[in-house]
Coordinates of C-alpha atoms in Angstrom, one line a residue:
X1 CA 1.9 -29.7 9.8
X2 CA 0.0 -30.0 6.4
X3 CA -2.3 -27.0 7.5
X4 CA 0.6 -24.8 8.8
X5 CA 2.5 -25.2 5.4
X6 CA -0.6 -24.3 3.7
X7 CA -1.0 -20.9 5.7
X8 CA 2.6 -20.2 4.9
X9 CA 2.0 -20.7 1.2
X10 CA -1.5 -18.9 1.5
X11 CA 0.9 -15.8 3.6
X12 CA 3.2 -15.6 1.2
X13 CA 0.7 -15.5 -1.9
X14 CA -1.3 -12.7 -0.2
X15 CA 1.8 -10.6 0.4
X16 CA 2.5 -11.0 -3.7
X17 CA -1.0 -9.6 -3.8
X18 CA -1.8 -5.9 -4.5
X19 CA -3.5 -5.0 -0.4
X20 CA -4.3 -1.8 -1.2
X21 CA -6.7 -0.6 -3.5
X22 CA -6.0 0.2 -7.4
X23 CA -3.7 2.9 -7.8
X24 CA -5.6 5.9 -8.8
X25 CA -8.8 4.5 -7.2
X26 CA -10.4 6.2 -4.0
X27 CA -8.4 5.2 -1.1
X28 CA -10.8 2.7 1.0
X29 CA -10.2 4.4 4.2
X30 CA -11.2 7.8 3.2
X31 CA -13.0 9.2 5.7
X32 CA -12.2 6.7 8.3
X33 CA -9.1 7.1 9.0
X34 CA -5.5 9.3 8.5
X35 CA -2.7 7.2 6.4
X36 CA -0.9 10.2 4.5
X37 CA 2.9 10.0 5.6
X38 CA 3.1 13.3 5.5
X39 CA 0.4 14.6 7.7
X40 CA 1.2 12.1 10.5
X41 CA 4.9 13.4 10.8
X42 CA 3.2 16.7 10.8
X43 CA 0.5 15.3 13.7
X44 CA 3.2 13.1 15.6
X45 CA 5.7 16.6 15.6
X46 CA 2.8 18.4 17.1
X47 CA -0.8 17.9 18.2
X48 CA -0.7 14.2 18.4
X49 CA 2.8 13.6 19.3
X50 CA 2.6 10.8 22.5
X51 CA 5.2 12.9 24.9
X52 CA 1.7 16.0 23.9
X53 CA -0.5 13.2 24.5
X54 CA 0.2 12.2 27.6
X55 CA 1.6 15.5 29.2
X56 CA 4.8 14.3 29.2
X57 CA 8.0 17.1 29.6
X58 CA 8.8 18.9 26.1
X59 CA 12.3 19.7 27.1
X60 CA 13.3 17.3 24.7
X61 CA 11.7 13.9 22.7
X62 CA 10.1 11.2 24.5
X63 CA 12.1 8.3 24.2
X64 CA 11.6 5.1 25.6
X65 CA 13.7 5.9 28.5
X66 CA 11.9 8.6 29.4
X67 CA 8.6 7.5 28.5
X68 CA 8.5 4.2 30.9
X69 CA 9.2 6.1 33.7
X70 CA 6.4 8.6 33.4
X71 CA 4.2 7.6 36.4
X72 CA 1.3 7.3 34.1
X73 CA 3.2 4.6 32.5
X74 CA 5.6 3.1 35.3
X75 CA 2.5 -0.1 35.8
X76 CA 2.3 -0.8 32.2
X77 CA 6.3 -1.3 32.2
X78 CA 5.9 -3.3 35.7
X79 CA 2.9 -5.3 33.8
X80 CA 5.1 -6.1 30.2
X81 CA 8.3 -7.4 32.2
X82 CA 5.8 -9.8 34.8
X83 CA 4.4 -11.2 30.8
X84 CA 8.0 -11.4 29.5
X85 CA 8.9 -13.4 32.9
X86 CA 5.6 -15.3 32.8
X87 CA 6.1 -16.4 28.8
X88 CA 9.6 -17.7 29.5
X89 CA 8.7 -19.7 32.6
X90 CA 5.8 -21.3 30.6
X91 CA 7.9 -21.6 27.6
X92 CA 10.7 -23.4 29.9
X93 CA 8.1 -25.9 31.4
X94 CA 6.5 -26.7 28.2
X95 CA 9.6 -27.0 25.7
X96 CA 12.7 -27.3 28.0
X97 CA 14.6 -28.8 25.1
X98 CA 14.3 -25.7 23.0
X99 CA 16.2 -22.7 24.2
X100 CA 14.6 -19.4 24.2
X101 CA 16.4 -15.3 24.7
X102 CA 17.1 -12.4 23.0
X103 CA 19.2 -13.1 20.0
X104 CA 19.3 -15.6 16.8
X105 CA 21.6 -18.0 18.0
X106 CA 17.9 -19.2 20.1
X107 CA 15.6 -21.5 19.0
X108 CA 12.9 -18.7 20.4
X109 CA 14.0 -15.3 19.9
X110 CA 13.0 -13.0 22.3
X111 CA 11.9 -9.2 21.5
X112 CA 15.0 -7.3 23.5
X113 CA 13.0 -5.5 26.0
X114 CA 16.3 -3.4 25.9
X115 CA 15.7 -1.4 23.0
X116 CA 11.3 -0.6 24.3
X117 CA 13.4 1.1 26.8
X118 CA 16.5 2.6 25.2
X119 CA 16.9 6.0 24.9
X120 CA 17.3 4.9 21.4
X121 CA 14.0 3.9 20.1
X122 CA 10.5 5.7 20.6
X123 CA 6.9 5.3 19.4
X124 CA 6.0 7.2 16.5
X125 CA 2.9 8.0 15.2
X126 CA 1.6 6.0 12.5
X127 CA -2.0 6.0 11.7
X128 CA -5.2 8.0 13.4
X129 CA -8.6 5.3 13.0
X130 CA -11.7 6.3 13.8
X131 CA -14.0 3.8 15.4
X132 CA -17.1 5.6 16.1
X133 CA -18.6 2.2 14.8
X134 CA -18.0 0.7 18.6
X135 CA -20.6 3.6 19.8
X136 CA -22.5 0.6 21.1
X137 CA -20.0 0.1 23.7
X138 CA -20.8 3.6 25.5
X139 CA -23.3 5.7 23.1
X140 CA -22.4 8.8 25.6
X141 CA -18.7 8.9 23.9
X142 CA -19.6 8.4 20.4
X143 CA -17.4 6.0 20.0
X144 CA -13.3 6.0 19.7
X145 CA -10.7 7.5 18.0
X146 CA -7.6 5.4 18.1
X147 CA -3.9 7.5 17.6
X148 CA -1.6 4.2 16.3
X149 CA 2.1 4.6 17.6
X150 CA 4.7 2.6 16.3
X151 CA 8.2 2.0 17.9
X152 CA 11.0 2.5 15.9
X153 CA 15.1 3.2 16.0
X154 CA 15.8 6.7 16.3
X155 CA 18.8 7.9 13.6
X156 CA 19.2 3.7 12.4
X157 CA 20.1 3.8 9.2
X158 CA 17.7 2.8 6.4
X159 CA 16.3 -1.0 5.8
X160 CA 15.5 -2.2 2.3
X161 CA 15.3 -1.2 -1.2
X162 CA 12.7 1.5 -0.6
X163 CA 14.8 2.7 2.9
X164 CA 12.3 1.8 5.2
X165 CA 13.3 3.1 8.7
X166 CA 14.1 0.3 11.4
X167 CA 10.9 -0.4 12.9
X168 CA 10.6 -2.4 16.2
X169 CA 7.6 -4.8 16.2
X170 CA 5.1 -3.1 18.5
X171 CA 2.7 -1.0 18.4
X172 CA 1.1 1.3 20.9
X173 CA -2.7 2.2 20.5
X174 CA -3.6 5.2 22.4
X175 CA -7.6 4.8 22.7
X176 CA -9.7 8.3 22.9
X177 CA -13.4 9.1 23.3
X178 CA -14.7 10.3 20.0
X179 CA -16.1 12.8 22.9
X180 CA -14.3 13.8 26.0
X181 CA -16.8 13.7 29.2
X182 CA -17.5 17.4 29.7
X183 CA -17.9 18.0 26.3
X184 CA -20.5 20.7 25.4
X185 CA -23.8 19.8 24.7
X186 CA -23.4 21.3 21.2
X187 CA -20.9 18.7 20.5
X188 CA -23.0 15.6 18.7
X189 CA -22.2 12.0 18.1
X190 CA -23.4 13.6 14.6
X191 CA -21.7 16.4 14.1
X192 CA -18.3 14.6 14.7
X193 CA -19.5 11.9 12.4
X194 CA -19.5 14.8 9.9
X195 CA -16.2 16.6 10.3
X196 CA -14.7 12.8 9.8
X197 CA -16.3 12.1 6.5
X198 CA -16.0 15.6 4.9
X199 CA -12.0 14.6 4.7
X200 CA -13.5 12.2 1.7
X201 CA -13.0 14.9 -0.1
X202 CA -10.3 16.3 0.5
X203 CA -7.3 16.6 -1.8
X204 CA -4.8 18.1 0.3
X205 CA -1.7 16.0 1.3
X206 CA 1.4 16.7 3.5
X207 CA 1.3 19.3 6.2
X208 CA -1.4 21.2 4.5
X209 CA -3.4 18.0 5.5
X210 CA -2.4 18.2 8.6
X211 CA -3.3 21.9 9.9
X212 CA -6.9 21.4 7.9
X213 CA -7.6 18.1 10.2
X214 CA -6.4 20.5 13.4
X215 CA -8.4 23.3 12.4
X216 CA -11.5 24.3 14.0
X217 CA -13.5 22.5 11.4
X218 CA -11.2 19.3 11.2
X219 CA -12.5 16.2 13.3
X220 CA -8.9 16.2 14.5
X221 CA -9.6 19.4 16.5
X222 CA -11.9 17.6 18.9
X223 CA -9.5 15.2 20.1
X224 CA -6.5 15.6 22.9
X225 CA -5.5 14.4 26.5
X226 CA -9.0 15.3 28.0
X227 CA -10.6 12.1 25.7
X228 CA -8.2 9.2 26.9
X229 CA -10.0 6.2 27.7
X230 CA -7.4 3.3 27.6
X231 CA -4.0 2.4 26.2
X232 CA -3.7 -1.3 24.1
X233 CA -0.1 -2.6 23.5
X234 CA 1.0 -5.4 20.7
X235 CA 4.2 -6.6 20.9
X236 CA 5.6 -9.6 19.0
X237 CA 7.5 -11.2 21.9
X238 CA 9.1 -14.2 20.1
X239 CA 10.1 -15.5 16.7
X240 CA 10.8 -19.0 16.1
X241 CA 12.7 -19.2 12.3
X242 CA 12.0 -22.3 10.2
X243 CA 14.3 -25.3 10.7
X244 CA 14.0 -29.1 10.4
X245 CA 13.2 -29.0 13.9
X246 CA 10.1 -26.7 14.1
X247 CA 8.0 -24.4 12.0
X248 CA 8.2 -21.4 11.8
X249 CA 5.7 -19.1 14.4
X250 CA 5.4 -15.7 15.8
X251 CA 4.1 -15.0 18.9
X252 CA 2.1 -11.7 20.0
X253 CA 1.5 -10.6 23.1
X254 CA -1.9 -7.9 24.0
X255 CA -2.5 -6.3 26.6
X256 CA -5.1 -3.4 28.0
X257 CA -4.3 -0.2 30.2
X258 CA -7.1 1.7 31.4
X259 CA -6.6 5.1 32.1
X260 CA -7.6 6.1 35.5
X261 CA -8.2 9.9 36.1
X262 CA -7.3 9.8 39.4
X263 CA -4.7 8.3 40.1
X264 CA -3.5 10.1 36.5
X265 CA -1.6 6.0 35.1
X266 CA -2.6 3.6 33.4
X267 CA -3.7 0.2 35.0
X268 CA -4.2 -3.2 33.6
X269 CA -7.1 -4.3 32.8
X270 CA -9.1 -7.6 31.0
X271 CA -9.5 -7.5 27.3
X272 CA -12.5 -7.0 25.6
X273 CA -13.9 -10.4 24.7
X274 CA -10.9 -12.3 25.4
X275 CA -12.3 -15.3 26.7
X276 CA -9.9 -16.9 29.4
X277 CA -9.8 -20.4 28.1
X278 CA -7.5 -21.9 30.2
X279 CA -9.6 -20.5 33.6
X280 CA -12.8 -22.0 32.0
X281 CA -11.7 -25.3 30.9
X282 CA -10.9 -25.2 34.7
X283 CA -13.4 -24.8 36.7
X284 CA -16.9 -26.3 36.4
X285 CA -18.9 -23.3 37.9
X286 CA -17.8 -20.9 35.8
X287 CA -17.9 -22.9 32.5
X288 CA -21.1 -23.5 33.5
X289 CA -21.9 -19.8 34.1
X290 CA -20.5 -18.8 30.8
X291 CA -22.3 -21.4 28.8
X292 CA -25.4 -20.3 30.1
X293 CA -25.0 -16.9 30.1
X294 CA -23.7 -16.9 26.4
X295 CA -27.0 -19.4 24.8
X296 CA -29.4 -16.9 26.7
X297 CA -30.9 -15.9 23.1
X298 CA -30.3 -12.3 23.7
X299 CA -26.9 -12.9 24.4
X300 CA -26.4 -15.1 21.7
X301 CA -28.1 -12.8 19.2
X302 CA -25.6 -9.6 20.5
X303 CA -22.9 -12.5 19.7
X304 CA -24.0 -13.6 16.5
X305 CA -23.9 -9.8 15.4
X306 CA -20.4 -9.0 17.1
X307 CA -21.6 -6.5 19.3
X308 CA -21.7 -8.5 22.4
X309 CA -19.4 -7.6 25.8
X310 CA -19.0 -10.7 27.7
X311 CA -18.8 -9.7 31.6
X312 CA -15.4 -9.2 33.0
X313 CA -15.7 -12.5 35.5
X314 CA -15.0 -14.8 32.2
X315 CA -12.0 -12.4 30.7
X316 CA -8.5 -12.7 30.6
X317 CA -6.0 -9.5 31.6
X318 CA -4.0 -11.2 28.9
X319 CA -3.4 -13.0 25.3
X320 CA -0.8 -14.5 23.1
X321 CA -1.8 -14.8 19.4
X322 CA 0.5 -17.1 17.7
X323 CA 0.8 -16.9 14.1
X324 CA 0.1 -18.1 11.3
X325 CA -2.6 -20.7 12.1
X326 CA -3.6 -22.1 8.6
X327 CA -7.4 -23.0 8.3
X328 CA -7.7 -26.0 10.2
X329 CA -9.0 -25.6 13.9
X330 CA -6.0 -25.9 16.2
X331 CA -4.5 -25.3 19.8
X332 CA -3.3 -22.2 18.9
X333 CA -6.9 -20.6 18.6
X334 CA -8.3 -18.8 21.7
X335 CA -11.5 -20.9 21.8
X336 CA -9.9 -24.4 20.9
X337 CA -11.6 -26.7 23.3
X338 CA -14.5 -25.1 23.9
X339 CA -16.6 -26.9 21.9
X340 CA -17.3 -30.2 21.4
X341 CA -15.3 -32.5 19.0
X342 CA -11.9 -30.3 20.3
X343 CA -10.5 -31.7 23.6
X344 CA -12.5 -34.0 26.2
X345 CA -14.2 -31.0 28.9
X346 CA -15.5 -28.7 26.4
X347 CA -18.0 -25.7 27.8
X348 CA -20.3 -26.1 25.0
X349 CA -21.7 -29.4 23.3
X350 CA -22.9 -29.7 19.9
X351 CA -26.3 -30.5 21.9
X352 CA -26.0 -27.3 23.5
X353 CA -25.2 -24.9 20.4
X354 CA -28.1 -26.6 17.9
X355 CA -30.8 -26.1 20.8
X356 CA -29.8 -22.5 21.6
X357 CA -30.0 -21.9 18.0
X358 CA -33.5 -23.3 17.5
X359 CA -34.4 -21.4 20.7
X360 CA -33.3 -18.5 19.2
X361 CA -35.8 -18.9 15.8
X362 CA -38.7 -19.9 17.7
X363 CA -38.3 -16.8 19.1
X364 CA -37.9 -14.9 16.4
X365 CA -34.7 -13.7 16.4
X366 CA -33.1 -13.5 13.2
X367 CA -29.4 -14.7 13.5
X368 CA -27.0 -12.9 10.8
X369 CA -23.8 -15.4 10.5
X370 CA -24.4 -18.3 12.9
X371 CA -26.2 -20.5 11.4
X372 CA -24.3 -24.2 12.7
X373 CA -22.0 -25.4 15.2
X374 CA -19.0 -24.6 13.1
X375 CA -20.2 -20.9 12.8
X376 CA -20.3 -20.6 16.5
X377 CA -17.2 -21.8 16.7
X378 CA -15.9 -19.2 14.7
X379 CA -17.1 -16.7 16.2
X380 CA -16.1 -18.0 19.8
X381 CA -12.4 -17.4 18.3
X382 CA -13.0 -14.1 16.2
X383 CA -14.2 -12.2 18.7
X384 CA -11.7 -12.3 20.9
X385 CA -8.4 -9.9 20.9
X386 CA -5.9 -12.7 19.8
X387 CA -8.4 -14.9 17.4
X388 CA -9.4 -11.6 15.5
X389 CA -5.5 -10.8 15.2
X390 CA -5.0 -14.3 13.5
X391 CA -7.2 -13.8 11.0
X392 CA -6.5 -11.7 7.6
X393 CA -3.8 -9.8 9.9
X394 CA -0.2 -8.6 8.5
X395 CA 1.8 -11.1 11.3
X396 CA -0.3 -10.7 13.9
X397 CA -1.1 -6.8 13.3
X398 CA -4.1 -5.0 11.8
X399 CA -2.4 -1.8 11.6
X400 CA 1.2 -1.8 11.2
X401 CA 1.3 1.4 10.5
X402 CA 2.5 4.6 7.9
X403 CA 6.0 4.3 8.2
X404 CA 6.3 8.2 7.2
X405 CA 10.3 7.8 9.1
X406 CA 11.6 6.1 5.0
X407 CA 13.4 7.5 2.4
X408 CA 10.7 7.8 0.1
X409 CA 7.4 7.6 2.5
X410 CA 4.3 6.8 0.8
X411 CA 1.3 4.2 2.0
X412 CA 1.4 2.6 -1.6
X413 CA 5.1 1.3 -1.4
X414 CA 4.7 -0.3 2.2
X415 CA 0.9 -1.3 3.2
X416 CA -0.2 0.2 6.3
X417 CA -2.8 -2.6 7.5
X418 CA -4.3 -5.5 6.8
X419 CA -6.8 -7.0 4.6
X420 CA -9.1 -7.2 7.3
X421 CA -8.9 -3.4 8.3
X422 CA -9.3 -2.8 4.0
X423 CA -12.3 -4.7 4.2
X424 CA -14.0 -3.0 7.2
X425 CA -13.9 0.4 6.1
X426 CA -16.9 -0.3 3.7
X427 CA -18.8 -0.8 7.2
X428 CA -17.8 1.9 9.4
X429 CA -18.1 4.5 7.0
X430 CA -21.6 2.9 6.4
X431 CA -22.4 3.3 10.3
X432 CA -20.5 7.1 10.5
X433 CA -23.2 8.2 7.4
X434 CA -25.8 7.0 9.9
X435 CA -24.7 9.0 12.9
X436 CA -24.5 12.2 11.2
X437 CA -28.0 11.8 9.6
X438 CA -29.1 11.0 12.8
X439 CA -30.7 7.3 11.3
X440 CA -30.6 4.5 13.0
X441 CA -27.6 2.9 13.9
X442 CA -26.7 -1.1 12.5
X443 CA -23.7 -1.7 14.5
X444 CA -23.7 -5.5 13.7
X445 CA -20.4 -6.5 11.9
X446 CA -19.7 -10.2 10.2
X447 CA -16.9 -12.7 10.6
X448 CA -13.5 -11.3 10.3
X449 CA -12.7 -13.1 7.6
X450 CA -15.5 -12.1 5.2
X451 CA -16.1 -8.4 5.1
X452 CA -20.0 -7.1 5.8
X453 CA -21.0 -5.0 2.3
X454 CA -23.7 -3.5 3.3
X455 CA -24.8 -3.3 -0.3
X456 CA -22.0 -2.1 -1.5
X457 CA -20.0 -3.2 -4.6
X458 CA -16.8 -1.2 -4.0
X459 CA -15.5 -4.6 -3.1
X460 CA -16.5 -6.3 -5.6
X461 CA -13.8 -9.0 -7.4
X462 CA -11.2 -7.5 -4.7
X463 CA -9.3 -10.1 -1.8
X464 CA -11.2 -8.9 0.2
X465 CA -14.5 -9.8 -0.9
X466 CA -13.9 -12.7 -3.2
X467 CA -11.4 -11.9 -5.5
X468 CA -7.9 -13.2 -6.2
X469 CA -6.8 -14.3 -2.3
X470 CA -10.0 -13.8 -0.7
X471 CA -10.9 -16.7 2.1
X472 CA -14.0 -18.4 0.8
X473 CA -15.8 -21.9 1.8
X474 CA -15.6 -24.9 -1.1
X475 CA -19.1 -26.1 -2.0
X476 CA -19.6 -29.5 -2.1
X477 CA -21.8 -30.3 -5.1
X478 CA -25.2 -32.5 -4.1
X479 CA -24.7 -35.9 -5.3
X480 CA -27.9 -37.7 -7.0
X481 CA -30.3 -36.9 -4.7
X482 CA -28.5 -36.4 -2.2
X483 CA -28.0 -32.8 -0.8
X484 CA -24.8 -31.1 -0.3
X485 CA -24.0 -31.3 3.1
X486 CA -23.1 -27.4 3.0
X487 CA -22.7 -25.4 6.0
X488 CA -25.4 -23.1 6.2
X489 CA -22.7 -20.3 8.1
X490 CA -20.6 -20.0 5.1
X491 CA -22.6 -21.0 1.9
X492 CA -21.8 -17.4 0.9
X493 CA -18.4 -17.2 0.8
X494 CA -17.8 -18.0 -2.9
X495 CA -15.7 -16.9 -5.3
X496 CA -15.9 -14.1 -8.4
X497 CA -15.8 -15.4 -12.1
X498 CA -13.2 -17.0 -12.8
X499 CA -11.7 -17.7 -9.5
X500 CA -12.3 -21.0 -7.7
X501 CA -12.2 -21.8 -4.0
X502 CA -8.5 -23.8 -2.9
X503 CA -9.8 -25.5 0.1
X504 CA -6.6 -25.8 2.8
X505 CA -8.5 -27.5 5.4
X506 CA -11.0 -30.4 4.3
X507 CA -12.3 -30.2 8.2
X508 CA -13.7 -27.0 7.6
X509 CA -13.9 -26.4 3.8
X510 CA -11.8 -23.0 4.1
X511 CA -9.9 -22.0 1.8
X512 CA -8.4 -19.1 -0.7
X513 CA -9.7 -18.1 -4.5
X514 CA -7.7 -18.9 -7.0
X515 CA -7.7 -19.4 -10.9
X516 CA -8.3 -23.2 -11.5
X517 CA -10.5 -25.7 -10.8
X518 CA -12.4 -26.1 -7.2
X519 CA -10.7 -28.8 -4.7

């Protein structure tokens, strides 16, 4: 309970916080990815509308109603209402004295599957990503480019001071290949590395933005229905408000669709890294399988640098990240349990993690973040789907999204993602400036709670890094003679001047910077 009210006071500190950067300053993303508002309600009304997208009718908008019965998208409505029925049933088992359905009179509120498929609402495009920094995944593609589709109420009338539109809680990620299969051989990992971080540059806003990203030199030009890969879908399925008789919690809900070409849908499919905890806990053989499998040292060093794909066998097709968590470890973690000092039939003992990691240095392999138990631990949760979405996430999103539908659009009234997407971009536009000088690649990345600098100081005294809100670890100073017993997997996750680290969990010595003196 202690920890939980800590998250909630760390939450609500962060959103007091400035998340983007200073105004004035260059926009962290540049580059990287598309925020402008008015650009994307140029894109979404043309080129990268969904109903374009997905070759759906243009007699008139896509709307929910329309869009769920498209035969590419019929399974992933079949799939959403079997999770809806599945979280209920579970919820009834687990909590039968606690009332759950659509509506606030409910002690869990349910998202009103209604309005996903009204002819009211629709997804709206609200951010273009590029993540040609997962080119490790399948070099061939060069990567992804993600189109970010928000649904929202069509013709609801304004929300808030700064008349936001009335956004639904869900997001739809339309994944592409950076290059379709097919693609002429002229077509480089390089050169579309290029044409993404020439818009650095640019000055251009509004529509003007938008027909210079289409154009024939715009890295916008090489994307469309031929480079669909997969769709991912977000959804906050229930809200539980804060009362005397429970905390308050949100509850997420991800799932992967990949696109097959065909049967021309979209199919459901594992997510990447989600490690299905309950299935392992479960069954000796394949906890023993995936223990081994994970300590092999090559393995363990792809893990340690977040650029390993655990095989599909230990996966789930599922995941619900409930938020927040606070710092301390807890059951609402993917990888609670798994290792030892959590639960009574964990996969991996401390005995287990210590001589993998020694195996790993006599054989010269240089690990990066895991350096302890605790650090493997960590990663165990933030690699996965739902674990990743916990941490330094806006509820349990990374990109929220442009909401370009407002009165007075603009990405510096209403942040578009999370501190954990801010403090990435300094890393994939590190990798992009590789592919297009054709240098090796470093496709490692660090804990998601810590961003990876790559010797870069544009971070420098910002949350993200380790300024005012930034997650950091509290030092423990040596005592006499005595060393500091300091995890070795964290020891760099200080402060800048003048801030101090507020540990929240005296477990595991996380906490926030603040002004004032260390705890």
């Amino acid at each position: 309970m202690a920890s939980l009210r800590s998250s909630l006071l760390a939450l609500a500190l962060l959103c007091l916080s400035p998340l983007g950067p200073a105004r004035g300053a260059p926009l962290l993303e540049r580059g990287t990815a598309v925020t402008d508002p008015g650009a994307l309600r140029e894109l979404d009304h043309g080129p990268l509308g969904l109903a374009r997208m997905l070759g759906a009718p243009p007699s008139r908008p896509l709307t929910d109603d329309v869009l769920f019965v498209l035969p590419a998208m019929a399974p992933i409505r079949k799939a959403l209402d079997a999770e809806f029925e599945r979280y209920m049933q579970k919820h009834k088992t687990e909590l039968p004295s606690q009332t759950i359905g659509v509506g606030s009179q409910f002690d869990f509120e349910l998202f009103d599957r209604g309005q996903l498929y009204s002819d009211a609402t629709r997804f709206v495009l609200s951010g273009v990503i590029n993540r040609m920094d997962r080119a490790y995944v399948d070099p061939e593609s060069c990567g992804e480019i993600r189109l970010i589709y928000r649904l929202a109420q069509i013709d609801a009338p304004p929300v808030g001071d700064h008349g936001a539109s009335a956004r639904l809680p869900m997001t739809l990620n339309l994944i592409l290949k950076a290059k379709a299969d097919g693609s002429t051989a002229s077509l480089t990992c390089g050169t579309i590395a290029r044409h993404w971080l020439e818009t650095a540059d640019w000055t251009l806003t509004g529509p003007a933005l938008a027909e210079k990203l289409t154009s024939d030199s715009g890295p916008l030009s090489l994307i469309g229905p031929a480079n669909i890969e997969r769709i991912e879908t977000n959804i906050q399925i229930a809200h539980v408000a804060q009362t005397p008789a429970h905390d308050f919690r949100t509850d997420y809900l991800l799932k992967v669709f990949d696109y097959d070409r065909e049967t021309k849908a979209f199919g459901e499919a594992t997510l990447e890294d989600q490690i299905d905890r309950e299935r392992l806990l479960s069954d000796e053989k394949l906890k023993r399988d995936f223990r081994d499998w994970l300590l092999d040292p090559a393995h363990l060093s792809e893990f340690d640098r977040g650029t390993v794909l655990i095989p599909k066998q230990f996966l789930a097709t599922r995941a619900i990240a409930p938020t927040p968590i606070g710092f301390s470890s807890s059951p609402l973690q993917p990888a609670f349990g798994m290792v030892q000092g959590e639960g009574d039939n964990p996969v991996f003992s401390t005995d287990d993690v210590v001589t993998a990691l020694r195996r790993a240095a006599a054989g010269g392999i240089a690990l990066q973040n895991i350096r302890s138990v605790a650090g493997f631990e960590r990663r165990l949760n933030d690699i996965t789907c739902a674990g990743c979405h916990q941490t330094r996430g806006i509820g349990g999103f990374h990109f929220p999204g442009v909401d370009w539908m407002a009165e007075h659009p603009s990405n510096t009234l209403i942040v578009p993602a999370s501190p954990h997407f801010f403090g990435d971009q300094v890393r994939r536009r590190d990798i992009l400036v590789a592919i297009r000088d054709g240098k090796p690649v470093d496709y490692s990345r660090g804990f998601s709670e810590r961003p990876q600098l790559r010797g870069s100081r544009e971070l420098a005294g910002t949350e993200y890094d380790d300024g005012w809100g930034a997650h950091c670890y509290g030092l423990q100073a040596k005592v006499g003679n005595k060393a500091a017993d300091n995890d070795g997997s964290f020891t760099s996750w200080g402060c800048a001047k003048g801030l101090a680290c507020q540990v929240m969990s005296e477990t595991s010595r996380m906490g926030m910077c603040f002004v004032g003196a260390n705890h």
